[in-house]
Coordinates of N, CA and C in Angstrom, one line a residue:
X675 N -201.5 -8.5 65.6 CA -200.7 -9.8 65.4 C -199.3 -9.5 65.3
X676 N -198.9 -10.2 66.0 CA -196.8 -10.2 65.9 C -196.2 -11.2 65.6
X677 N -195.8 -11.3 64.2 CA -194.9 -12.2 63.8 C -193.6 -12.6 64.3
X678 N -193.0 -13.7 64.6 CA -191.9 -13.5 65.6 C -190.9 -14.5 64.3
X679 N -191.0 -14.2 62.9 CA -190.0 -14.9 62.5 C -188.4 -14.3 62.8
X680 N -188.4 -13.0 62.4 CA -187.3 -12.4 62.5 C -186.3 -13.2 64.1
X681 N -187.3 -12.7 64.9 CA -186.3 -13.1 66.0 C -185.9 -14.4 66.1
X682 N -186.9 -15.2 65.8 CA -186.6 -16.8 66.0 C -185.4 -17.5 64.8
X683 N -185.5 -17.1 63.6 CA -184.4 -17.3 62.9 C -183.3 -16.4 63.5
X684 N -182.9 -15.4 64.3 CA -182.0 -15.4 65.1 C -181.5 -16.2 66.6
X685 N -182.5 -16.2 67.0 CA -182.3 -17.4 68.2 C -182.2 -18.5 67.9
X686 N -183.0 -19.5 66.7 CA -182.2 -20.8 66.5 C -180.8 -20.9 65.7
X687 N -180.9 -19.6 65.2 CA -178.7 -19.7 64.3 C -178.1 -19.8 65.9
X688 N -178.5 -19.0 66.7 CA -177.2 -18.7 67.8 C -177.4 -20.0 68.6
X689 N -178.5 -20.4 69.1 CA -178.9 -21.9 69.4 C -177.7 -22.9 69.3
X690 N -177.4 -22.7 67.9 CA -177.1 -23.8 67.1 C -175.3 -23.1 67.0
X691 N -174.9 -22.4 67.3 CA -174.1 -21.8 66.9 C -173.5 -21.6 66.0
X692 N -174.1 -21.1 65.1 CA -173.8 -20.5 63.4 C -173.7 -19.3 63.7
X693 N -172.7 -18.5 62.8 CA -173.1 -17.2 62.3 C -173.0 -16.9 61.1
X694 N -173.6 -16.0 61.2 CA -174.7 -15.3 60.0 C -174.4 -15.7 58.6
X695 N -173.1 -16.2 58.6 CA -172.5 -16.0 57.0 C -172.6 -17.8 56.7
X696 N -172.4 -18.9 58.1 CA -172.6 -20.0 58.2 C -174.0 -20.7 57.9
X697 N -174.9 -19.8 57.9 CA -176.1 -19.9 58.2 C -176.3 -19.7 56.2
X698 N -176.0 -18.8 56.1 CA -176.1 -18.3 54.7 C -175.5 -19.2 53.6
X699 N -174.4 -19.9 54.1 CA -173.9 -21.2 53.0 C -174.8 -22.1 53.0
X700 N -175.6 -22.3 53.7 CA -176.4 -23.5 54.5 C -177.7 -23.1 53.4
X701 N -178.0 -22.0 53.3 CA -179.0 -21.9 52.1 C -178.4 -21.3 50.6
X702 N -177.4 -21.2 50.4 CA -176.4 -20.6 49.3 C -177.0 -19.1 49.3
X703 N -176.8 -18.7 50.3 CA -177.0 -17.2 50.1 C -175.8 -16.5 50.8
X704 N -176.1 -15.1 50.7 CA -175.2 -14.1 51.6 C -175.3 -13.7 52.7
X705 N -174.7 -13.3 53.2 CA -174.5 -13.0 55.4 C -175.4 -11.9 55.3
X706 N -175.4 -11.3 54.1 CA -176.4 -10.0 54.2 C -177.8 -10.2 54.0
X707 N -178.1 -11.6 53.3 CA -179.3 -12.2 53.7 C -180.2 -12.3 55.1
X708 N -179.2 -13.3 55.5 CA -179.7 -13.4 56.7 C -179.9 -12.3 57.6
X709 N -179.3 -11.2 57.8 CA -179.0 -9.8 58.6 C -180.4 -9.4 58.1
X710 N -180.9 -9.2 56.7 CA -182.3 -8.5 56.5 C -183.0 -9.7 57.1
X711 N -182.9 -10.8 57.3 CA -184.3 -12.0 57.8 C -184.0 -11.2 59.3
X712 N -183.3 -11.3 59.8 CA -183.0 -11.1 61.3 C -183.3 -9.8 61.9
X713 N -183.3 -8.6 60.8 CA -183.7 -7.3 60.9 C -185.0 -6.7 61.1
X714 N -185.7 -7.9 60.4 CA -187.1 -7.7 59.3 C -187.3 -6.9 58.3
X715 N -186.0 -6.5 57.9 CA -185.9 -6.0 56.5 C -186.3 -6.5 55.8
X716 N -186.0 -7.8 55.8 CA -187.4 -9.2 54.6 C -187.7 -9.8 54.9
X717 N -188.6 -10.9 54.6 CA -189.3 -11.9 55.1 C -188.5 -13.2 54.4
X718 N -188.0 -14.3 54.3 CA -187.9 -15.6 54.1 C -189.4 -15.9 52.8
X719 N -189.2 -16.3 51.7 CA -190.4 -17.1 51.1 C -190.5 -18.0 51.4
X720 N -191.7 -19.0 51.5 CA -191.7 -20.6 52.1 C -190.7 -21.6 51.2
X721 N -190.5 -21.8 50.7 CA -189.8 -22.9 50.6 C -187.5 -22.1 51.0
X722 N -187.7 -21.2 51.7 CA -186.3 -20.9 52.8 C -187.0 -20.9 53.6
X723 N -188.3 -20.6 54.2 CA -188.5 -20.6 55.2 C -188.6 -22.9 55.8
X724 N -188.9 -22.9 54.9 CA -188.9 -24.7 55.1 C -187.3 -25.0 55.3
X725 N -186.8 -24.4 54.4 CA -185.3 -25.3 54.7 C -184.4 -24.7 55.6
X726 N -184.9 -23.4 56.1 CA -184.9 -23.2 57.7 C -185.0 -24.0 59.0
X727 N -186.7 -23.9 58.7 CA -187.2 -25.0 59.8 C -186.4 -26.9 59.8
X728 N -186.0 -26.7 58.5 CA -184.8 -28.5 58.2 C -183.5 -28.3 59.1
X729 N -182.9 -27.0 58.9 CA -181.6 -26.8 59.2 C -181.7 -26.5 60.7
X730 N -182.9 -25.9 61.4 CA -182.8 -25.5 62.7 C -183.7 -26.8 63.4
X731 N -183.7 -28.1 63.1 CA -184.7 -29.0 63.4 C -186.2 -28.9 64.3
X732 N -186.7 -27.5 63.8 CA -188.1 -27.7 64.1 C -188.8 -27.3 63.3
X733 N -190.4 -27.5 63.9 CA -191.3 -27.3 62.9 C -191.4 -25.9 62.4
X734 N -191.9 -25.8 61.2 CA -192.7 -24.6 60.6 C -193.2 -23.8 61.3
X735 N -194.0 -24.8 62.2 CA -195.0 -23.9 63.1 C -194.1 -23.3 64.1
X736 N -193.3 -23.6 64.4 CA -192.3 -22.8 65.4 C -191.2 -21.7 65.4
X737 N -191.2 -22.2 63.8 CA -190.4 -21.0 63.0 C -190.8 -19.8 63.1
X738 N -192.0 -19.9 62.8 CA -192.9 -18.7 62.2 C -194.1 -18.4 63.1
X739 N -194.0 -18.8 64.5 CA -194.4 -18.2 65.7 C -195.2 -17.1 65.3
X740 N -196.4 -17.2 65.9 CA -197.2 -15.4 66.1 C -197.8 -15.2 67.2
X741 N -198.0 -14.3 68.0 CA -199.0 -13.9 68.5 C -200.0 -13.0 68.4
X742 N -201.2 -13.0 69.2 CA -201.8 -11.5 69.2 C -201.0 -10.5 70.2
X743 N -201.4 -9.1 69.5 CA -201.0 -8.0 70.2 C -202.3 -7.9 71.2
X744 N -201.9 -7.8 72.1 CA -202.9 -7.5 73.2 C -203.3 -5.9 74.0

């Protein structure tokens, strides 16, 4: 299974054209936050991962994308 949050929280900031630090007032955090979400240094807990999916206007389910590894 491949989780595809990392990347997608970087494709909808650039989407949307935020960066990292713009992104990070938007949840009162630090640019160094987001860099570990985007890294996969960390994961988002659900309720940033929700006010993610608020701020990038899609669903949950899209946020947090997975596939199988094949």
């Amino acid at each position: 299974m491949k989780v595809k949050i990392a990347e997608n929280i970087r494709f909808y900031r650039k989407q949307m054209g935020l960066t990292q630090e713009e992104l990070a007032e938007k949840l009162f955090g630090k640019k160094s936050l987001i860099s570990n979400y985007e890294n996969g240094y960390s994961t988002p807990d659900i309720i940033t991962l929700c006010r993610l999916a608020e701020i990038f206007e899609v669903s949950l389910d899209e946020l947090v994308e997975w596939s199988h590894d094949e």
